[in-house]
Every structure is written in C-alpha cells, then in structure tokens.
CSV table of C-alpha atoms and ligand atoms in Angstrom, one decimal:
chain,number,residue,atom,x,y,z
A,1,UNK,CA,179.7,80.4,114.6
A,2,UNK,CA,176.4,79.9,113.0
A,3,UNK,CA,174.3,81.5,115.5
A,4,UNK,CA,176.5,84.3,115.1
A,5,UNK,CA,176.1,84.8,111.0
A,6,UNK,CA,172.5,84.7,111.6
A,7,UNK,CA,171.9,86.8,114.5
A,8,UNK,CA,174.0,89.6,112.6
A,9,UNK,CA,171.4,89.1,109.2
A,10,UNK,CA,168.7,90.9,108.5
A,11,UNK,CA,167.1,88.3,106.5
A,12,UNK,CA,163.8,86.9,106.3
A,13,UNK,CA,164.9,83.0,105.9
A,14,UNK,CA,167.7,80.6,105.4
A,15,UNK,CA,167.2,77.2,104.5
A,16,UNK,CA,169.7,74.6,104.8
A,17,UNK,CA,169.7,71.4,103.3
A,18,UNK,CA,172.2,68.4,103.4
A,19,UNK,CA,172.5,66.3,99.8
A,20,UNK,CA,173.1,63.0,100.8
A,21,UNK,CA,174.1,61.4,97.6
A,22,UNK,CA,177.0,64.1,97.1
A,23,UNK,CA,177.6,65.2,100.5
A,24,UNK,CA,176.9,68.9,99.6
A,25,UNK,CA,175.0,71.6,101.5
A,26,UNK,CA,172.5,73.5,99.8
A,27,UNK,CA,171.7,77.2,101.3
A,28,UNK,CA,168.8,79.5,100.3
A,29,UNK,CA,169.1,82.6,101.8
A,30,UNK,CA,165.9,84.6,101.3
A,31,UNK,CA,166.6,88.1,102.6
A,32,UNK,CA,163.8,90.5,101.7
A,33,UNK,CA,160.3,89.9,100.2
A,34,UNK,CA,159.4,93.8,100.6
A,35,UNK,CA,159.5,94.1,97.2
A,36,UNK,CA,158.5,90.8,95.5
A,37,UNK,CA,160.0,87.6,95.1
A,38,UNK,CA,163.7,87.2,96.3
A,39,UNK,CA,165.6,86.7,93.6
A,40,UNK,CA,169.2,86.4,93.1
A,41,UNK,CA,171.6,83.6,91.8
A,42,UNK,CA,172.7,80.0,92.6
A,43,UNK,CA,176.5,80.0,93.4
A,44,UNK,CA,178.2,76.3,93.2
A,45,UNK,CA,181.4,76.1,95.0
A,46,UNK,CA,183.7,74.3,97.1
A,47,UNK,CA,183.8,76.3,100.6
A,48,UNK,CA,186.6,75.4,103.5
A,49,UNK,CA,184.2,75.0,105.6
A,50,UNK,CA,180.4,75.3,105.7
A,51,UNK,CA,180.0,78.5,108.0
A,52,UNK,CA,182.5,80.1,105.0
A,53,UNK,CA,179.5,78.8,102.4
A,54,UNK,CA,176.8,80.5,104.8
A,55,UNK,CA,178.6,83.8,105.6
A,56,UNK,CA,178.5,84.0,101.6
A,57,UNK,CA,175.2,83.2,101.1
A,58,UNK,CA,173.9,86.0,103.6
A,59,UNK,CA,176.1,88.8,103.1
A,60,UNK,CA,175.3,88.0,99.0
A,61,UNK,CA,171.8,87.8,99.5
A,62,UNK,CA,171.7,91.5,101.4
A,63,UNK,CA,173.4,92.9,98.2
A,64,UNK,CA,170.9,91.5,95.9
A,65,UNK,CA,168.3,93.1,98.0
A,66,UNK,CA,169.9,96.8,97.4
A,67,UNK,CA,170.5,95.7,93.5
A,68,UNK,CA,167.0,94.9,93.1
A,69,UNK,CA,165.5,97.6,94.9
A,70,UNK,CA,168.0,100.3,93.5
A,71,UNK,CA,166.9,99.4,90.0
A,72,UNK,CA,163.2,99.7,90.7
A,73,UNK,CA,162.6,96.3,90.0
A,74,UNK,CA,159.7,94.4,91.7
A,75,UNK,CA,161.8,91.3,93.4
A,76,UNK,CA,163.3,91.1,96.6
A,77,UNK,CA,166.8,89.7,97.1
A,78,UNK,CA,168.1,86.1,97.4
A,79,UNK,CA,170.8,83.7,96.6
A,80,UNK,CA,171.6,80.4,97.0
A,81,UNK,CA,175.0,78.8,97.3
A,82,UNK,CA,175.2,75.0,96.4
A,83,UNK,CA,178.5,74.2,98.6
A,84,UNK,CA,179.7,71.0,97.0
A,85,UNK,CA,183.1,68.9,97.7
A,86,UNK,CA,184.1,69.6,94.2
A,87,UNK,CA,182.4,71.4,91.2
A,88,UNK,CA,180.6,68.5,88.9
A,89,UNK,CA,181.9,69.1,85.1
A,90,UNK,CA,179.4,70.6,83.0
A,91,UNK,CA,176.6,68.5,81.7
A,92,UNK,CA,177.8,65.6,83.6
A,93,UNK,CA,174.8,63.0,84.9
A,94,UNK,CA,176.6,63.8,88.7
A,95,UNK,CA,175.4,67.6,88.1
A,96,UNK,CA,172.2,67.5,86.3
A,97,UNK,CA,171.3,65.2,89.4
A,98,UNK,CA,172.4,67.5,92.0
A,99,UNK,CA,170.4,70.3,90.4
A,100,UNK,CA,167.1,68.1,90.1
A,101,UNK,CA,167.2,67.7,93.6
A,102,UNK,CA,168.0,71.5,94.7
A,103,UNK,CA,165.6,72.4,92.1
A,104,UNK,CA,163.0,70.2,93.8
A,105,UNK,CA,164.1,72.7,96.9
A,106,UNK,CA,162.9,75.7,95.0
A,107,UNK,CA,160.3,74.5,94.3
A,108,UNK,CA,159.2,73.8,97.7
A,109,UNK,CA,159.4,77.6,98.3
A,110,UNK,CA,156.9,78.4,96.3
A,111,UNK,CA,158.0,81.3,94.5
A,112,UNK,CA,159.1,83.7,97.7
A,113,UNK,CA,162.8,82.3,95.7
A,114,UNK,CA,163.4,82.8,92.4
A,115,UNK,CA,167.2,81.8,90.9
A,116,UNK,CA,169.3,82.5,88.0
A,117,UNK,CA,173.3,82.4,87.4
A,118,UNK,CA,175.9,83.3,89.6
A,119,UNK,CA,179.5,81.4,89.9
A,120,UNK,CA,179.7,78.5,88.1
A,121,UNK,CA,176.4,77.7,87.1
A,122,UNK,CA,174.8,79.1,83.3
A,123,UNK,CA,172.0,78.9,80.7
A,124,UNK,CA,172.4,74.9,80.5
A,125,UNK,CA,172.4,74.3,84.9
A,126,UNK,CA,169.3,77.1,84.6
A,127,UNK,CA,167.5,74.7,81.9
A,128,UNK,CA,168.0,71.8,83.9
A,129,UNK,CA,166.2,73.3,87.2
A,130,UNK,CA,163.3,74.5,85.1
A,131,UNK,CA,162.5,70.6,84.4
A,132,UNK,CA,161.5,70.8,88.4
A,133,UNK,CA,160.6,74.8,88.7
A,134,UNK,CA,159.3,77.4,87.0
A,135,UNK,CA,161.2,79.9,89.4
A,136,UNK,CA,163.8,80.4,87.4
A,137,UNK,CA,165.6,83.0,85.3
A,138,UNK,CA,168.4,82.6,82.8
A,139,UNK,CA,167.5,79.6,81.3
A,140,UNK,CA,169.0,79.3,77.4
A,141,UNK,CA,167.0,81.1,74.5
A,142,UNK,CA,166.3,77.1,72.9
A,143,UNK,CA,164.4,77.0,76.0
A,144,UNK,CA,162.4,80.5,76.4
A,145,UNK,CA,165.5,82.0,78.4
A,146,UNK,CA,166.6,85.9,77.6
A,147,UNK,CA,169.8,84.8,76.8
A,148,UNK,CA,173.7,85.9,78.3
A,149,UNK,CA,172.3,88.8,81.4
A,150,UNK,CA,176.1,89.9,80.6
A,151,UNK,CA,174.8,91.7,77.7
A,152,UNK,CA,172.4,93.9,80.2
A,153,UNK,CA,175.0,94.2,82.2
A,154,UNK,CA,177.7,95.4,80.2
A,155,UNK,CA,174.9,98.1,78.3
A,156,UNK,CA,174.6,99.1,82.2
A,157,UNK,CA,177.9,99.6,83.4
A,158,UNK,CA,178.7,101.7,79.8
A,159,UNK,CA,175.5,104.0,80.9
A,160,UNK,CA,176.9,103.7,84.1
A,161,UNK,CA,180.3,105.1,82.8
A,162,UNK,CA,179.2,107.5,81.1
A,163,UNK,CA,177.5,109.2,83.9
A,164,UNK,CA,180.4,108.8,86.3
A,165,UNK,CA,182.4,111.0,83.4
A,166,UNK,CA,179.7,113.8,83.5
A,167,UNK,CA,179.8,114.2,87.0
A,168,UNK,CA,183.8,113.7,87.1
A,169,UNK,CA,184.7,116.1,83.6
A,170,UNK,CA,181.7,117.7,83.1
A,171,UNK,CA,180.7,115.9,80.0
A,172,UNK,CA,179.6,112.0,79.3
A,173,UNK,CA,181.1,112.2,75.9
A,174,UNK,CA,183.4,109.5,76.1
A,175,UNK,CA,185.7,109.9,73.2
A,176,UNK,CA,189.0,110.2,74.3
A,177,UNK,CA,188.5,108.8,77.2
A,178,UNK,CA,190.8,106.2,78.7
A,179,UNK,CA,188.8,103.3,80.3
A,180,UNK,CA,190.8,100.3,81.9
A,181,UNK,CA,188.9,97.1,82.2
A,182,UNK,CA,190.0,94.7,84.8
A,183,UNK,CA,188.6,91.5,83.9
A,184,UNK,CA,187.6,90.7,80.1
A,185,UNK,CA,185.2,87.7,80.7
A,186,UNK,CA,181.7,87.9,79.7
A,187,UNK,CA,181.1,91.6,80.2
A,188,UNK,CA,184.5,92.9,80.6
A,189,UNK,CA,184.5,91.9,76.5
A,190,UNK,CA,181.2,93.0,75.7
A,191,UNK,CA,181.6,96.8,77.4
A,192,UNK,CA,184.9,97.2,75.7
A,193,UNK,CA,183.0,96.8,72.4
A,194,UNK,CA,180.2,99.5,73.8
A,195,UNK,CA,183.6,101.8,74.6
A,196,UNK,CA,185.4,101.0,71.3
A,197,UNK,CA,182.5,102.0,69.5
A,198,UNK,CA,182.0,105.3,71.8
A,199,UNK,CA,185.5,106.2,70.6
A,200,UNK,CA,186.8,105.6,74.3
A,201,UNK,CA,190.8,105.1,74.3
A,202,UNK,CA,190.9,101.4,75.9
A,203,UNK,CA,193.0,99.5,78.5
A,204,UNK,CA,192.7,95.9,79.0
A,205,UNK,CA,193.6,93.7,81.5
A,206,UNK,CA,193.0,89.7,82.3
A,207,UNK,CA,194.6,86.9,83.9
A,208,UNK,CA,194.4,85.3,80.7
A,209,UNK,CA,196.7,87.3,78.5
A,210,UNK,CA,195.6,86.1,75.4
A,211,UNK,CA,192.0,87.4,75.5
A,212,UNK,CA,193.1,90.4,77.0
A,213,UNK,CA,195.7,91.3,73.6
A,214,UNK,CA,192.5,89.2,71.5
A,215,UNK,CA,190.2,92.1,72.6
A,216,UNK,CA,192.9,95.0,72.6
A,217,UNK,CA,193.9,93.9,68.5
A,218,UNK,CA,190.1,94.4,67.6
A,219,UNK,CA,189.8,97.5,69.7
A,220,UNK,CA,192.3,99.2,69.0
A,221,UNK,CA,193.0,99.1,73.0
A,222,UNK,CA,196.5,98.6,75.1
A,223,UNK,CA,197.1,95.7,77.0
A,224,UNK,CA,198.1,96.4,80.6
A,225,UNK,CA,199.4,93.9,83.4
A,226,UNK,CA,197.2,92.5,85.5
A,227,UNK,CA,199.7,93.4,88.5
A,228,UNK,CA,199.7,96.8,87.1
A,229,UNK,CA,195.9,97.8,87.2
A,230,UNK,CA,195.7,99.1,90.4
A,231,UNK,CA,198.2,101.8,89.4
A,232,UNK,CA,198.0,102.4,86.1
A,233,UNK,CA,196.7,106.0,85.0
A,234,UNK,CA,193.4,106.4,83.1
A,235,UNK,CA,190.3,108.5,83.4
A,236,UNK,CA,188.2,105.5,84.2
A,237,UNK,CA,189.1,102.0,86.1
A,238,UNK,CA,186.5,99.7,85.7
A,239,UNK,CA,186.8,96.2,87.4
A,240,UNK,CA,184.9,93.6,86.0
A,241,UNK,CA,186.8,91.0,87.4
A,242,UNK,CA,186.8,90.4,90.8
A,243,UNK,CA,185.6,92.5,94.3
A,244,UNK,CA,187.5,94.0,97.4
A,245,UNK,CA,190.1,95.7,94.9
A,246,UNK,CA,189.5,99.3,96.6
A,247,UNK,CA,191.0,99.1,100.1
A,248,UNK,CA,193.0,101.2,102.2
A,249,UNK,CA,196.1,99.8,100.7
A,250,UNK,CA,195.0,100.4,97.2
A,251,UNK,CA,193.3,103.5,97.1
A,252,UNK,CA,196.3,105.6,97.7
A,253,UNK,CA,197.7,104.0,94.5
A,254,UNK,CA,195.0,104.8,92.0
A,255,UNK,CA,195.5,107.0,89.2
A,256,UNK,CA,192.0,107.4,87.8
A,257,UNK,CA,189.3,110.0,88.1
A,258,UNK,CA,186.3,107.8,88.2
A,259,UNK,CA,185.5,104.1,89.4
A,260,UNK,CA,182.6,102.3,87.7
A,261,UNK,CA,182.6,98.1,87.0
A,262,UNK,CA,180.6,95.2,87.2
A,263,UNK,CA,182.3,93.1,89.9
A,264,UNK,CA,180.3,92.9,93.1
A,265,UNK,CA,181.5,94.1,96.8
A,266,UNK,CA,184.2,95.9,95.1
A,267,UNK,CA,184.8,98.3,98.5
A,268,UNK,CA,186.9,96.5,100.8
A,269,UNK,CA,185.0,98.0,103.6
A,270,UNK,CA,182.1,100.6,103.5
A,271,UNK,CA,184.5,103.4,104.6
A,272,UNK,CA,186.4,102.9,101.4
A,273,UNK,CA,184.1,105.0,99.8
A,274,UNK,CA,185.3,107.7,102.0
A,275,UNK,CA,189.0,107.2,101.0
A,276,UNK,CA,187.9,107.2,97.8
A,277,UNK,CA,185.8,110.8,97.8
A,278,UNK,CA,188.6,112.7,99.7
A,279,UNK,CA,191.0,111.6,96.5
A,280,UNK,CA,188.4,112.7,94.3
A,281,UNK,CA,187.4,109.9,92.9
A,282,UNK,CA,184.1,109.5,91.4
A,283,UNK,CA,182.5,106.3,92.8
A,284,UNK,CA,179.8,104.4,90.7
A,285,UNK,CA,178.5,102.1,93.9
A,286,UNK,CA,178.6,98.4,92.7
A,287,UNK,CA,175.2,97.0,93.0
A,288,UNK,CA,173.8,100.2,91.1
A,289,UNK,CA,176.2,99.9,88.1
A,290,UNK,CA,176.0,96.1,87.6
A,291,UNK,CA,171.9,95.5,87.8
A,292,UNK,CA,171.8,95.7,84.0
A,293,UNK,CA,172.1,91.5,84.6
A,294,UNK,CA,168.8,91.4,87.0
A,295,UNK,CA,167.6,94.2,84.9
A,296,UNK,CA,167.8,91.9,81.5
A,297,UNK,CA,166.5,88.5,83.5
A,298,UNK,CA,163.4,90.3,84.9
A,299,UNK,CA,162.4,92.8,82.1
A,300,UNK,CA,162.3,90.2,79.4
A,301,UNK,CA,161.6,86.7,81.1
A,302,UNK,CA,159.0,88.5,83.4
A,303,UNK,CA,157.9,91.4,83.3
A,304,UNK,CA,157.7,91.3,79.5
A,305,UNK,CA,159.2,94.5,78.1
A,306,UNK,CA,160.3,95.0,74.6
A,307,UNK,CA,163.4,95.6,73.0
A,308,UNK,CA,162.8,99.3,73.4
A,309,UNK,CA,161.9,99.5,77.1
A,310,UNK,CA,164.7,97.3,77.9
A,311,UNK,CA,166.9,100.1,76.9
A,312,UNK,CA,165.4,102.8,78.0
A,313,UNK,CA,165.9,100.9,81.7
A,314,UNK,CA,169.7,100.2,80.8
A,315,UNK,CA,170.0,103.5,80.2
A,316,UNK,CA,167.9,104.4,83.4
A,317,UNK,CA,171.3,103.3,85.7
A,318,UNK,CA,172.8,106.3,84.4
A,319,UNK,CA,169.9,108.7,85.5
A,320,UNK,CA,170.1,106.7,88.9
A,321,UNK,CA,173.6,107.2,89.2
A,322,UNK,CA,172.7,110.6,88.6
A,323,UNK,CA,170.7,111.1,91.2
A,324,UNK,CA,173.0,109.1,93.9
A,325,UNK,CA,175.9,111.5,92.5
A,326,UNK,CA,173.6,114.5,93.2
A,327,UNK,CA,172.3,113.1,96.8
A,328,UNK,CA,175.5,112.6,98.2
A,329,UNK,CA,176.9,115.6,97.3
A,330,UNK,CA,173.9,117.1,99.0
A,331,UNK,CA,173.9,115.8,102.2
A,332,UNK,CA,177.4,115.2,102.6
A,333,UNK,CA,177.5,111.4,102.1
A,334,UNK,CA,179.6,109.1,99.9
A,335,UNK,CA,177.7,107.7,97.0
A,336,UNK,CA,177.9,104.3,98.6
A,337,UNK,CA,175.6,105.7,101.4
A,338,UNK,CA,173.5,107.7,98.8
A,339,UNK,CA,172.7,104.6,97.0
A,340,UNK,CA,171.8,102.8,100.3
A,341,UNK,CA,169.9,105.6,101.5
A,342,UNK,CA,167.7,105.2,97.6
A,343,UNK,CA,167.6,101.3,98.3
A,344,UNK,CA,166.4,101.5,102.0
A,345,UNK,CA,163.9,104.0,101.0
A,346,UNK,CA,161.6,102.2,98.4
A,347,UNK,CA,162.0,99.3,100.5
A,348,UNK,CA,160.7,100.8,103.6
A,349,UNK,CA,157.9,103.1,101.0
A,350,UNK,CA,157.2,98.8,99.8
A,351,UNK,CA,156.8,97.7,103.1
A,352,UNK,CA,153.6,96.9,104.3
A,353,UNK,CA,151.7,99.9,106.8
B,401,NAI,P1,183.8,86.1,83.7
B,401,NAI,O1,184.2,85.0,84.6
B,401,NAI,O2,183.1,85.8,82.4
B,401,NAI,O3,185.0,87.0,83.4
B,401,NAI,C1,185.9,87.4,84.4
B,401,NAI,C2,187.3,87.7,83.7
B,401,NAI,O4,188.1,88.3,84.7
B,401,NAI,C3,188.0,86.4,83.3
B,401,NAI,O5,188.4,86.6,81.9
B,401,NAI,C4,189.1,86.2,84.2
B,401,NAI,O6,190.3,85.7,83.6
B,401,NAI,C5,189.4,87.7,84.6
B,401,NAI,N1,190.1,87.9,85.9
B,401,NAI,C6,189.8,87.3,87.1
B,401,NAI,N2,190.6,87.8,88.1
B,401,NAI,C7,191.3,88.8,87.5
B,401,NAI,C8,192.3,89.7,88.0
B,401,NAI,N3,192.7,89.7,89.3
B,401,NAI,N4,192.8,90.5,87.1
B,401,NAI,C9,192.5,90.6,85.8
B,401,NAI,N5,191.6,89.7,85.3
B,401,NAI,C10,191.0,88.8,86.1
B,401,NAI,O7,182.8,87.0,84.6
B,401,NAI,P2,181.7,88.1,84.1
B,401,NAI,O8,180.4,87.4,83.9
B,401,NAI,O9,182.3,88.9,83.0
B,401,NAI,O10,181.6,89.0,85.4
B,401,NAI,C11,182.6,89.9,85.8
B,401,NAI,C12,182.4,90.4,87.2
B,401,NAI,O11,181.1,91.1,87.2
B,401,NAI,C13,182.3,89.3,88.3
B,401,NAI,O12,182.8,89.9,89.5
B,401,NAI,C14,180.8,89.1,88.4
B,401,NAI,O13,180.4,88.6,89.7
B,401,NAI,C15,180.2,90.5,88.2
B,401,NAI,N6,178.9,90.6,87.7
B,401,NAI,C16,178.6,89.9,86.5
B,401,NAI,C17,177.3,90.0,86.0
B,401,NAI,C18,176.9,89.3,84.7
B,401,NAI,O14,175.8,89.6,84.2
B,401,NAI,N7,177.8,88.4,84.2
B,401,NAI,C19,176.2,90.7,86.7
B,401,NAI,C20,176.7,91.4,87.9
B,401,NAI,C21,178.0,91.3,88.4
C-alpha cells in the first residue's frame, strides 16, 4: 500500500505527478534538507506497478541522504524516478518532451531538489532539463557540465580500496593484489585502469564478455565468469555491477578478504554486514565508497573546487573509511553501522537548534 511506503519514510516530501501525454508517473522524493538542497538522480524506468516505482524512489532517496552527508557535502538527499510504460530511445522528440515537462517539475521546487544521472538517463537527458532548470548536475561539458561522475567515482572506490587493504593486510600497497571487478561499465573500466596502473593483479567480470576480455587484454587482467564471481578467490571483490549480491546465501561462499565497489544497496539486509565481519571480511559500506560520483557533480559544478581539491576529497573516502574502520572496531559495530552512526551525526549536528 501506499500509505504504508510513506508512513515507514522518514522523508521530508514526495511529490507525485501523473504525465498525461505518456501515461507516466513522475516521483520526487525529497528526503532530507538538513544539510542543503536534496540532491540525488533521476531514474527512468518501467516499474510493474506504481507502488514498485515509489518503494524505489524512497528507500533510494534515504541512501542519498547518508552518501551526501558521509562525504561532508553540503546537499541533502533526493531522487526522482520517472516510471514510464517503456524507456523513450535516446534523443528521441518522445523523450526530450517528457523531460521538458518533469523538468518544468523541478523547477517548481525551487531548488529544495536538485537532479543528475541515475539509470538510464546521462549528460544529453541532463542538458535537456537545464533548458527548464538550473537545478541540475551532470549536464555534458559542451554545455558547462563536469563531465562522466564515473570518473570520481571510480578515483573513490580505488581510495576506497586501498584503505579496505590497510585495515585488512596491514598495508594499502596494492601491488600484488588481486582485485575482481564485477561489472566493467562506466566505472568498473575506469577503476581497473586506476588498479592496472597500481600494479594490482586483476579479475574481470561482465555480462558482456567481450568488454570484460577487451579490458583484461589491456590490463593484463583474467577474465572470470560472471556465475563464478561470487566464489572466486581474490584479496578484494569489488562489485560495480549491480546491488543485493552479499546475502546470507552468498556470504558463506566468498573467498575474499575485503569488499569494496560502487554498486548501491549491495547488503541484502543490514545484518549482512554482521555475516560478513564474523568471516572476516573487511566491509567498505556502499554509500561511503561510491560518493566519488556526488563528490565530482558538487565539487566542480557547485561548489567550485579545482582540479587539486577535487582530489584531495577523492582521496578523503579513504581517510573516512578509515575512521568508520576504526569506529566500529571500537564500539563493537559493523562498519555498516559505523558509517550510519558518521551520517546520522552531522545530520543531527546540521539540524536546526
Ligand atoms: P554501467 O551500466 O556503465 O556498467 C555496469 C556493467 O555491469 C555493465 O557493463 C553490465 O554489463 C555489467 N553487469 C550488470 N550485471 C552484471 C552481473 N550480474 N555480473 C557481471 N556484470 C554485470 O554502470 P556504472 O555507471 O559503471 O555503475 C556501476 C554500479 O555502480 C551501478 O550499480 C551504479 O548504480 C553504481 N554507481 C555508479 C556511479 C557512477 O558514477 N556511475 C555512482 C555511484 C554508484
């Protein structure tokens, strides 16, 4: 039910508007202005039903809430999902309509949303909505954007890597190292190059084969089944592909040491995290080791950093990670909880007296 979704959300907002021309619902789900604007991206997608596209736009939302406020960043979280019959092709007249009119949403917000990429939408769908908005992020360069956020990201999940291995082995040298990717897509790719040139020993897996052995010829890497990731040995799995792949049925399985990857919601449930401590297994919590992306959007588009800052604040998810590894270990919790317990503290310390 509905009612249900929302009374369970902590949220500030949802609004909900019904496209006419395409028969689409558009959600915004603004979850927390604490810290500044909500931001987070606009997901297009066909849903089964559209209680399926609002439990994704809530629980989404709440996640970029902890990114933002684990990476210091002043924004709030947000999403929007655009739950359409069927996906419009790229650069059709069907889409760039659609977005006109959810941009003229957006708009209507005044700024407590701001949007970027998620699913299905990119640089081009970001230009489009800026005709309407100027609470955007991620347009294309042509057009003043920073560019691909999978480059931040991918610069974040390697710093991220590197300090799972120094809590796990003592050291964050990476040479070596074995690091299977899950997923080589926009950052998958991009942090295999980061790993290649860190003299990490690389494992690569995709649906598509061929871009998984394109990547492992250049790299130097080993090409693994996608059927076989979840049992595979290396020092470090990193999924960058897709979430819920540690669950109680898979964590038994895994052969690594350390667990550090882009892909959102990767913990089946939050007790995962517990299944994965007792084996051992260094866990790098999701929403810390991926906020390179929000990192990028906001430190260049906004906040106007330079080339130099911007890495000093990719680098700056390590030295978090650092101190969730260190919290936990401290008070007994799983470094899931520690990096909640980091987010839910500078949002309450944001929060008005
Ligand atoms: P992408 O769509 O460019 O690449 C994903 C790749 O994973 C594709 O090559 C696909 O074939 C492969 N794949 C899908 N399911 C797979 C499976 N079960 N086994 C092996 N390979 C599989 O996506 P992108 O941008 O690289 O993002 C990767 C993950 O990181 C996604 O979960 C995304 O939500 C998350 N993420 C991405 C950010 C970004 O800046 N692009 C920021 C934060 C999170």
């Amino acid at each position: 039910m509905v009612e249900d979704l929302l009374r369970e959300w902590s949220g500030e907002r949802v609004v909900r508007r019904f496209d006419e021309p395409t028969g689409a619902w558009f959600f915004i789900a603004v979850h927390s202005t604490i810290l500044g604007p909500a931001m987070g991206g606009t997901r297009l997608k066909s849903y089964g039903s559209e209680e399926d596209a609002l439990r994704d736009v809530l629980r989404l939302s709440q996640a970029m809430t902890m990114k933002q406020a684990a990476a210091d960043l002043p924004y709030g979280g947000g999403k929007a999902v655009l739950a359409v019959p069927a996906v419009p092709p790229p650069a059709s007249e069907g889409r760039r309509d659609l977005l006109l009119r959810y941009a003229d949403v957006i708009e209507s917000l005044h700024g407590t949303y701001v949007t970027a990429a998620d699913m299905n939408t990119g640089q081009a769908d970001m230009d489009v909505i800026s005709e309407r908005t100027a609470h955007v992020l991620g347009r294309s360069p042509a057009n003043g954007g920073a560019g691909d956020p999978a480059i931040g990201t991918a610069i974040g999940v390697f710093h991220g890597i590197r300090a799972a291995c120094e809590r796990a082995f003592g050291s964050e040298d990476l040479s070596g190292r074995s690091v299977l990717i899950q997923g080589c897509g926009a950052v998958g790719e991009r942090l295999a190059g980061h790993l290649h040139d860190a003299g990490a020993a690389l494992l690569l897996a995709d649906l598509d084969g061929a871009r998984a052995r394109e990547i492992a010829a250049r790299t130097g890497g080993t090409v693994v089944e996608p059927g076989d990731v979840l049992t595979t040995e290396c020092d470090v799995f990193s999924p960058c592909a897709t979430g819920a792949q540690l669950t109680a049925e898979t964590i038994p399985g895994l052969r690594c040491s350390v667990v550090a990857g882009a892909a959102n919601n990767q913990l089946g449930t939050a007790e995962d995290a517990r299944l994965l401590s007792e084996r051992g297994i260094v866990y790098a919590p999701d929403y810390v080791v991926n906020a390179g992306g929000v990192i990028w959007l906001a430190g260049y588009e906004t906040l106007g950093w330079d080339e130099e800052t911007m890495e000093d604040h990719l680098a700056g998810i390590g030295r978090t990670l650092a101190g969730v590894f260190a919290a936990a270990e401290e008070n007994g919790l799983t470094t899931a909880e520690a990096a909640d317990g980091l987010a839910t503290a500078r949002i309450a310390a944001g929060r008005a007296p």
